[in-house]
PDB file of C-alpha atoms in Angstrom:
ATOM      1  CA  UNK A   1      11.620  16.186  11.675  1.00 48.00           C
ATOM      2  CA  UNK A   2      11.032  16.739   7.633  1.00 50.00           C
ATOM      3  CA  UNK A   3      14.291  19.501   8.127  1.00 50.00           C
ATOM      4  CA  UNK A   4      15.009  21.633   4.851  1.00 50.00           C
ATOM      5  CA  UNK A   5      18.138  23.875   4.469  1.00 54.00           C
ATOM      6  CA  UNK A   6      18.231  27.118   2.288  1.00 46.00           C
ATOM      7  CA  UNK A   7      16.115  27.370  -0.671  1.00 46.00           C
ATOM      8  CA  UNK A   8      18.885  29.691  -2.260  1.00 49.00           C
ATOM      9  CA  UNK A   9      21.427  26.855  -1.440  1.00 48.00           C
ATOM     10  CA  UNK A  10      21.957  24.545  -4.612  1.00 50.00           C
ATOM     11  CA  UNK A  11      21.348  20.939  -4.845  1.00 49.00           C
ATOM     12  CA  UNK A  12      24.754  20.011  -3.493  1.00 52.00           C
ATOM     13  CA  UNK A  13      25.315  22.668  -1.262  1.00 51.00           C
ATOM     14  CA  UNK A  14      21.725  21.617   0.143  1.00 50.00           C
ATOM     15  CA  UNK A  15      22.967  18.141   0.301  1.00 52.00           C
ATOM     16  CA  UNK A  16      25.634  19.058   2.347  1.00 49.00           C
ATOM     17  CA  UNK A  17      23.893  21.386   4.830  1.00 50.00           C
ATOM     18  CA  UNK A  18      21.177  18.682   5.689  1.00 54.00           C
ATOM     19  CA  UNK A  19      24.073  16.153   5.708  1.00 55.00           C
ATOM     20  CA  UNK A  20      25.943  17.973   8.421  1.00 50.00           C
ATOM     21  CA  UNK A  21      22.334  19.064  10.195  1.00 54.00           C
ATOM     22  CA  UNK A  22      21.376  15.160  10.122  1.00 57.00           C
ATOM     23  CA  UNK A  23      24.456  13.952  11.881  1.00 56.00           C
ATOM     24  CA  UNK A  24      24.338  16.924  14.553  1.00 50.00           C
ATOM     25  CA  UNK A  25      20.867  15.605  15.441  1.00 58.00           C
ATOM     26  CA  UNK A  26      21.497  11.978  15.503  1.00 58.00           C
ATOM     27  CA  UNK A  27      24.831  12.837  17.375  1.00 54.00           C
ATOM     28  CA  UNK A  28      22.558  14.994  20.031  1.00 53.00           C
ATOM     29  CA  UNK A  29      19.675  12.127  20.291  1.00 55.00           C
ATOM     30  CA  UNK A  30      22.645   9.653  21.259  1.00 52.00           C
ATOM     31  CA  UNK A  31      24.531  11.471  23.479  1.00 53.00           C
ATOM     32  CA  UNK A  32      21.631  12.661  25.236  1.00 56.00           C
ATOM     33  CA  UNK A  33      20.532   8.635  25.826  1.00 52.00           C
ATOM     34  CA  UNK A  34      23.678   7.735  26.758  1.00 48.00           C
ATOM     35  CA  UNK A  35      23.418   7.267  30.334  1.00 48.00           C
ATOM     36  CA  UNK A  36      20.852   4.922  29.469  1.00 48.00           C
ATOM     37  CA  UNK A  37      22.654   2.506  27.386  1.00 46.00           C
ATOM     38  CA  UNK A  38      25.300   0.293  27.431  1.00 45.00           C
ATOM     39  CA  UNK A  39      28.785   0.561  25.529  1.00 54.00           C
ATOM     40  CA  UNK A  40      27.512   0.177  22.206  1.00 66.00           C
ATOM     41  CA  UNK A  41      24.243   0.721  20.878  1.00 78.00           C
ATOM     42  CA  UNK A  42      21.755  -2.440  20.477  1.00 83.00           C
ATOM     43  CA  UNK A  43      21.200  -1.562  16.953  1.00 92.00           C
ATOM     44  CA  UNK A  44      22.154  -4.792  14.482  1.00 96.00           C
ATOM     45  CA  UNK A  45      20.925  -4.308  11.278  1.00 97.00           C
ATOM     46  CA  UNK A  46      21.823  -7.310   9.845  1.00 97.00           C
ATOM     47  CA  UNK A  47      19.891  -9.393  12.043  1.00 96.00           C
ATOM     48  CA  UNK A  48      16.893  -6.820  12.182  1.00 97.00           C
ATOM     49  CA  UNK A  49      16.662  -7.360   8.414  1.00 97.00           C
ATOM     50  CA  UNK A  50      16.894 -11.146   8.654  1.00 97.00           C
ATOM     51  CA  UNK A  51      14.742 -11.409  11.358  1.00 96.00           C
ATOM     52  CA  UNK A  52      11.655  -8.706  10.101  1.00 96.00           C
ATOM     53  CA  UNK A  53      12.084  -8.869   6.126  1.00 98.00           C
ATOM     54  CA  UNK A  54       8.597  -7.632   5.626  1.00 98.00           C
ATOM     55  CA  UNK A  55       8.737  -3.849   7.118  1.00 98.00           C
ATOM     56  CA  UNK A  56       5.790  -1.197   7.415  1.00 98.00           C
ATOM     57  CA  UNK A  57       6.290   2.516   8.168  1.00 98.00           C
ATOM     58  CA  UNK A  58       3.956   3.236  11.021  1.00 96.00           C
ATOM     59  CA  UNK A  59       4.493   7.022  11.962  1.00 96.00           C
ATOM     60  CA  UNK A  60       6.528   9.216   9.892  1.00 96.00           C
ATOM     61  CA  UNK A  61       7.424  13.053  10.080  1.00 93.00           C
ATOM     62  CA  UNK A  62       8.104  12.377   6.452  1.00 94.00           C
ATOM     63  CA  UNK A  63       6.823  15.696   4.399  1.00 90.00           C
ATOM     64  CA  UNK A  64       4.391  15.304   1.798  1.00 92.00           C
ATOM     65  CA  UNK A  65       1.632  12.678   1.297  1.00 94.00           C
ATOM     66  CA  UNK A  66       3.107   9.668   0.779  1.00 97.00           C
ATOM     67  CA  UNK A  67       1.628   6.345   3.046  1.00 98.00           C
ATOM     68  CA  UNK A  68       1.284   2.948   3.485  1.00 98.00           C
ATOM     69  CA  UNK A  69       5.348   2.207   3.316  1.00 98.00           C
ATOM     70  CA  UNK A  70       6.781  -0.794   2.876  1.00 98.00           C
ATOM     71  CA  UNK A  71      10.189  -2.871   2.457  1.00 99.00           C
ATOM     72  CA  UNK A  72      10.943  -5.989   1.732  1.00 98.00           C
ATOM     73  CA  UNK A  73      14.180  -7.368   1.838  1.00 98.00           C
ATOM     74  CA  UNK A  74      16.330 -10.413   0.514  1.00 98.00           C
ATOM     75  CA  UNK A  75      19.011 -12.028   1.658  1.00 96.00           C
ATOM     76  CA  UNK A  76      22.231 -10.448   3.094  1.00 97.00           C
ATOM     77  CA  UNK A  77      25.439 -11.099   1.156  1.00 95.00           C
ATOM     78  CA  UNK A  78      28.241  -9.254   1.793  1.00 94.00           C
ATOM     79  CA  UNK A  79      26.529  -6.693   3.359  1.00 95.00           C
ATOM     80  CA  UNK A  80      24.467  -6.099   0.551  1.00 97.00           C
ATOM     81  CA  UNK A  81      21.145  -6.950   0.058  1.00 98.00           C
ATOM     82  CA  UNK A  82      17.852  -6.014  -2.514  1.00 98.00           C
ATOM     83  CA  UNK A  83      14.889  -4.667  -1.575  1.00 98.00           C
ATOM     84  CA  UNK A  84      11.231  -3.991  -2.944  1.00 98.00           C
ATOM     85  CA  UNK A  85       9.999  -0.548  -1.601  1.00 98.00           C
ATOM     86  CA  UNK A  86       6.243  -0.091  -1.865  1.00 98.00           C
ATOM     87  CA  UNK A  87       4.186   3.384  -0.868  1.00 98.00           C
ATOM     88  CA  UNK A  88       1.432   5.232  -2.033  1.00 98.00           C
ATOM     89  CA  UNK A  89       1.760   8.846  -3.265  1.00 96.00           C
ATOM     90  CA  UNK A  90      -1.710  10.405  -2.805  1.00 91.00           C
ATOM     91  CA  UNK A  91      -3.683   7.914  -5.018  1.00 88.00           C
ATOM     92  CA  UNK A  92      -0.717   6.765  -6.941  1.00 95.00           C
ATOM     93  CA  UNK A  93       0.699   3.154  -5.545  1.00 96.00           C
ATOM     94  CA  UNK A  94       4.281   2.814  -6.222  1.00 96.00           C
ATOM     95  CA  UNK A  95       7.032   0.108  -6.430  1.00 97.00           C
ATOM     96  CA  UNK A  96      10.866   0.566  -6.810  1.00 96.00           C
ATOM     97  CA  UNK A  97      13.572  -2.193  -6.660  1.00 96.00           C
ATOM     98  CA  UNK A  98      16.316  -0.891  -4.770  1.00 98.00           C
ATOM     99  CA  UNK A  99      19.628  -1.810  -3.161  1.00 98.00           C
ATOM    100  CA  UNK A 100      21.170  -1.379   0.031  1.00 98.00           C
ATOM    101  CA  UNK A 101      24.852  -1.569   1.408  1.00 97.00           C
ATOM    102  CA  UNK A 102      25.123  -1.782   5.428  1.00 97.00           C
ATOM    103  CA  UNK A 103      27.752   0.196   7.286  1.00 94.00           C
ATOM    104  CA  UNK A 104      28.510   1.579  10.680  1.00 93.00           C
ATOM    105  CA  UNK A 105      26.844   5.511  10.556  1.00 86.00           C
ATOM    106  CA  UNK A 106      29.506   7.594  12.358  1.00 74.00           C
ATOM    107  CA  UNK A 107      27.918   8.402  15.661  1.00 64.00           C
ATOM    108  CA  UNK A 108      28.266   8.943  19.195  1.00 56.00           C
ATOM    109  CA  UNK A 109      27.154   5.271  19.694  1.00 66.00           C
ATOM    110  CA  UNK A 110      28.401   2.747  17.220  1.00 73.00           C
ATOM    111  CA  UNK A 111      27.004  -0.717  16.898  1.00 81.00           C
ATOM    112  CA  UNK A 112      28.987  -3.622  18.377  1.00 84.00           C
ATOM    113  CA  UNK A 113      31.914  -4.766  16.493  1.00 84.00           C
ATOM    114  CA  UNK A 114      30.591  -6.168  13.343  1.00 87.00           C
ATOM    115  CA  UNK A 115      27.267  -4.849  13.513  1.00 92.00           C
ATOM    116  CA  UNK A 116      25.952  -2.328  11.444  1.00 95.00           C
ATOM    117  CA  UNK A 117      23.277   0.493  12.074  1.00 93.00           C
ATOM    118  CA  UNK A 118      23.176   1.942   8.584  1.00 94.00           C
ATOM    119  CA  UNK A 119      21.805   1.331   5.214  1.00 97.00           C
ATOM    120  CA  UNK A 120      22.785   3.305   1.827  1.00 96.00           C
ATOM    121  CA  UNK A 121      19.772   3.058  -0.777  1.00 97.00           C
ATOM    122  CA  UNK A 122      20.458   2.922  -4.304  1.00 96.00           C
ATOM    123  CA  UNK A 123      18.114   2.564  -7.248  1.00 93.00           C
ATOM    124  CA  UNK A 124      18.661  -0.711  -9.096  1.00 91.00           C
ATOM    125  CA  UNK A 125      18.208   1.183 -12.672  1.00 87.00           C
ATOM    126  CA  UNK A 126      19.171   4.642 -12.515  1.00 83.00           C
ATOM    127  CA  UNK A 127      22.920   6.018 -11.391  1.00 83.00           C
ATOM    128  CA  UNK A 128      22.595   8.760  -9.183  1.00 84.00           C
ATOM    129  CA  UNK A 129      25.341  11.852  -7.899  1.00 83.00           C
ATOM    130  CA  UNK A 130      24.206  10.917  -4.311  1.00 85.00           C
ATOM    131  CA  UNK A 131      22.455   7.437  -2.847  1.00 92.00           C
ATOM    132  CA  UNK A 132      18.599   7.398  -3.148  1.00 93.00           C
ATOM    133  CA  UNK A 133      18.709   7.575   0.613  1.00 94.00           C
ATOM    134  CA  UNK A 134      20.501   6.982   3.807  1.00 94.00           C
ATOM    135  CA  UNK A 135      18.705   5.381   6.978  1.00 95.00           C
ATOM    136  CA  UNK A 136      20.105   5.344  10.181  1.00 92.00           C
ATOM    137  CA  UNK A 137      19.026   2.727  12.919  1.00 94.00           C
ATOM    138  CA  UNK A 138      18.838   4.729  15.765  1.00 89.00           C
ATOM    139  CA  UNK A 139      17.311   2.147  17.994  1.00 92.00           C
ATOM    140  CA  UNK A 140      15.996  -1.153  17.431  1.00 94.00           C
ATOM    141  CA  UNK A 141      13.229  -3.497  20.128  1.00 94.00           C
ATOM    142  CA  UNK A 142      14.937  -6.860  21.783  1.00 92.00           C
ATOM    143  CA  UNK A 143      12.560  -9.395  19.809  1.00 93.00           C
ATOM    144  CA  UNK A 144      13.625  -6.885  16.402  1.00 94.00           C
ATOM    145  CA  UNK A 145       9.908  -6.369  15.326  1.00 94.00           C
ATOM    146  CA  UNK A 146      10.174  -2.257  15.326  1.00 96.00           C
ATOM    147  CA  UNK A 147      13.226   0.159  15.035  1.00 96.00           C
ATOM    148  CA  UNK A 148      13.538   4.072  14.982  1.00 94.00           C
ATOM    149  CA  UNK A 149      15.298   5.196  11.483  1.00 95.00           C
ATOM    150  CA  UNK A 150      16.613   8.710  10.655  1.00 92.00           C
ATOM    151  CA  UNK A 151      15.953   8.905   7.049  1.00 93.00           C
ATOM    152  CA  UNK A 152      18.436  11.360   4.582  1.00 91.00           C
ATOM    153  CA  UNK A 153      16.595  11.386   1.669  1.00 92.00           C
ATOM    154  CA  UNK A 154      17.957  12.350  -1.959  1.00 89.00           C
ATOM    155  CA  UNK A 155      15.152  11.155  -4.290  1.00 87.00           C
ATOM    156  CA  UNK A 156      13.360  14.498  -5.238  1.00 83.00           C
ATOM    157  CA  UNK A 157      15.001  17.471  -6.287  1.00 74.00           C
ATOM    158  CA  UNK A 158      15.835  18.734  -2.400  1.00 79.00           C
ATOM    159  CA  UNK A 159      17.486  16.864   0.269  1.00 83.00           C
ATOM    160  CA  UNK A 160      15.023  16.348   2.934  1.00 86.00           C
ATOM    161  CA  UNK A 161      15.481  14.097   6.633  1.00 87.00           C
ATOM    162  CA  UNK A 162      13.160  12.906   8.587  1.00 92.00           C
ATOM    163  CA  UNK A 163      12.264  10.123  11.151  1.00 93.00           C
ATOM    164  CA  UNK A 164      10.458   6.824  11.252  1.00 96.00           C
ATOM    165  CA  UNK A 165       9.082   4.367  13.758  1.00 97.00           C
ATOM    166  CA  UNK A 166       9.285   0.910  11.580  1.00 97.00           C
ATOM    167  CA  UNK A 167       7.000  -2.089  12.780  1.00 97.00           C
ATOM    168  CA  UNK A 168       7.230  -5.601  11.137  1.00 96.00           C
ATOM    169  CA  UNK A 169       4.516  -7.262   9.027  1.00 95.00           C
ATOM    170  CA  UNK A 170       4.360 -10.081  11.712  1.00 91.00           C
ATOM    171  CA  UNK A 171       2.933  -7.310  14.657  1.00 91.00           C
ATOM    172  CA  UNK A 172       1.768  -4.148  12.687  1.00 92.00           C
ATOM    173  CA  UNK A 173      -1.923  -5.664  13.950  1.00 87.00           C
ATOM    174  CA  UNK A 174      -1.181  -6.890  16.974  1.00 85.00           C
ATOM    175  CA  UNK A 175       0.952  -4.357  19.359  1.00 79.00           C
ATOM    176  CA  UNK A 176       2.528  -2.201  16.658  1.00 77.00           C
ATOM    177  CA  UNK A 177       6.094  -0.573  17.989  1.00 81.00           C
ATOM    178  CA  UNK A 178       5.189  -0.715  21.866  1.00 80.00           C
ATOM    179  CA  UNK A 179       9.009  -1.388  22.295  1.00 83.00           C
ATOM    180  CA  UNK A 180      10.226   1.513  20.481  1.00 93.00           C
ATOM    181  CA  UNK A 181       7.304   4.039  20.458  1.00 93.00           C
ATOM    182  CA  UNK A 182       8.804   5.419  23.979  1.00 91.00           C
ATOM    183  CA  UNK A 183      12.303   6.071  21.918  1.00 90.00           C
ATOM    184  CA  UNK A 184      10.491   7.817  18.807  1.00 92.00           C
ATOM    185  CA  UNK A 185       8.999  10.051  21.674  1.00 90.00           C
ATOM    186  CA  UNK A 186      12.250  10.577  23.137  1.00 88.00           C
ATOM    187  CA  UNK A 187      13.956  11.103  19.617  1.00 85.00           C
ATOM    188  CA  UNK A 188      11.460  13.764  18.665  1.00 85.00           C
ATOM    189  CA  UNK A 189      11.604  15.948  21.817  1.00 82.00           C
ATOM    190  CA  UNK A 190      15.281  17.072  20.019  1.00 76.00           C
ATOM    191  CA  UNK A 191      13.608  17.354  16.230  1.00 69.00           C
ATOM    192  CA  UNK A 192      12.202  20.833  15.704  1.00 61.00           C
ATOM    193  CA  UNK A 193       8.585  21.049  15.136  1.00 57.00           C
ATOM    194  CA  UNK A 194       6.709  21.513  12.065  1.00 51.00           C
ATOM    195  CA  UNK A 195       4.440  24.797  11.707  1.00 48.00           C
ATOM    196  CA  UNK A 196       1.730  23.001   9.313  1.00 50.00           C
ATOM    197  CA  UNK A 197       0.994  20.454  11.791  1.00 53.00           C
ATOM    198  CA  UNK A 198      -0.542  20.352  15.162  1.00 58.00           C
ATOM    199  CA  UNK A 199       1.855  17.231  16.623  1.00 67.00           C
ATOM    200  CA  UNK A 200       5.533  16.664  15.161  1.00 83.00           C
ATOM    201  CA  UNK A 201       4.540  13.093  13.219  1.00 93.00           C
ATOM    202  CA  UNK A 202       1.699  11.671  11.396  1.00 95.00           C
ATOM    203  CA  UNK A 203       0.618   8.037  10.723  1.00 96.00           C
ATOM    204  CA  UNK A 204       1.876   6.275   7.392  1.00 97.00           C
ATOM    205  CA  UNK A 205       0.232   2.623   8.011  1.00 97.00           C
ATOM    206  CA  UNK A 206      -3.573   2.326   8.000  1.00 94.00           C
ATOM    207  CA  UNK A 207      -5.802  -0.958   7.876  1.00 90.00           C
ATOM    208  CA  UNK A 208      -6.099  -0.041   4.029  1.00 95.00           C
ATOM    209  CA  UNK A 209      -2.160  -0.363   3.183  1.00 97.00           C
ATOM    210  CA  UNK A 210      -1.705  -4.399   3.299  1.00 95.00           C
ATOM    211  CA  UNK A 211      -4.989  -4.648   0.910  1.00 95.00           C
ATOM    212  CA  UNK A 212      -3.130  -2.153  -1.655  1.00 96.00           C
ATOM    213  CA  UNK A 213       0.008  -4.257  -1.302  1.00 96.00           C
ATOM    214  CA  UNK A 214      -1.844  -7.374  -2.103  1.00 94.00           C
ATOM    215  CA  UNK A 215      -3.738  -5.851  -5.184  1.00 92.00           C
ATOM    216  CA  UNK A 216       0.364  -5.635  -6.550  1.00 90.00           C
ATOM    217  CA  UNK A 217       1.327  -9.132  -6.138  1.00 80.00           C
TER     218      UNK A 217
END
């Protein structure tokens, strides 16, 4: 996706276009895999998050250059939780300690009652107008080791979305998002494409991305 609204729009008004863009998409993808699902979606983030702390970003149609993304969470309290978000920016590694709050995104297919399939992101240090980010859960594999995640990002001086296939430290070697790389297919035939590239997403994770990581610790 990496979707931009008018350059002539300000910040907010930007904000708000993407905002309303974002949700029309995510409302399209669900309604159009309705007739495939159940009542409720299968998305629980709480458990995904409990279950695969340790999170790569495997392919992106993030814009820009930045790889090799990675969470990992704490504990869940309240539906809060902490988070260390690692990624590297052309040759610059990065680290950020953030903060998420879990809620229920307003969508054609909600979670099961008291599940979430949400996450705002806030920076730990500096107060923002708007959260960091907000990541929406559109799907999630039975055994919880990959998800597909709209991403509403507020962090640089645009409002940008964009989507992500997410693949746990545990099989990122192994079989990497074989559950879910059918649904970030399916979730992409709706996205519009992206003129400077050849195929709608690009890979984040590489063999070099846990090595950086560890040179951090």
């Amino acid at each position: 996706m990496g979707t931009h609204c008018s350059r002539s729009f300000t910040m907010a008004q930007e904000r708000i276009c993407l905002a309303l863009l974002f949700a029309f998409l995510v409302q399209i993808v669900l309604a159009n895999g309705r007739e495939n699902r159940l009542n409720y979606s299968n998305v629980d983030l709480a458990k995904f998050l409990t279950d695969s702390p340790n999170v790569w970003v495997l392919k992106t149609t993030e814009p820009g250059n930045v790889t090799c993304r990675h969470d990992a969470y704490g504990k869940i309290t309240d539906n809060k939780t902490t988070f260390t978000r690692f990624f590297v920016n052309n040759t610059s590694t990065n680290i950020k300690k953030l903060e998420g709050k879990l809620l229920v995104w307003e969508s054609a297919d909600k979670p099961a009652p008291g599940k979430f399939d949400a996450i705002e992101i806030n920076d730990t240090v500096k107060k923002r107008e708007y959260p960091l980010s907000e990541e929406v859960y559109e799907f999630q594999s039975n055994d919880r080791s990959c998800a597909v995640v709209a991403v509403l990002d507020n962090s640089l001086e645009t409002t940008s979305a964009w989507l992500d296939l997410r693949v746990s430290t545990s099989t990122i070697e192994s079989h990497p998002g074989q559950q879910c790389e059918a649904e970030f297919q399916r979730v992409l035939s709706y996205y519009p494409e992206r003129k400077e590239r050849k195929q709608k997403w690009r890979m984040s994770y590489t063999s070099d991305c846990k090595n950086l990581l560890k040179k951090t610790s």
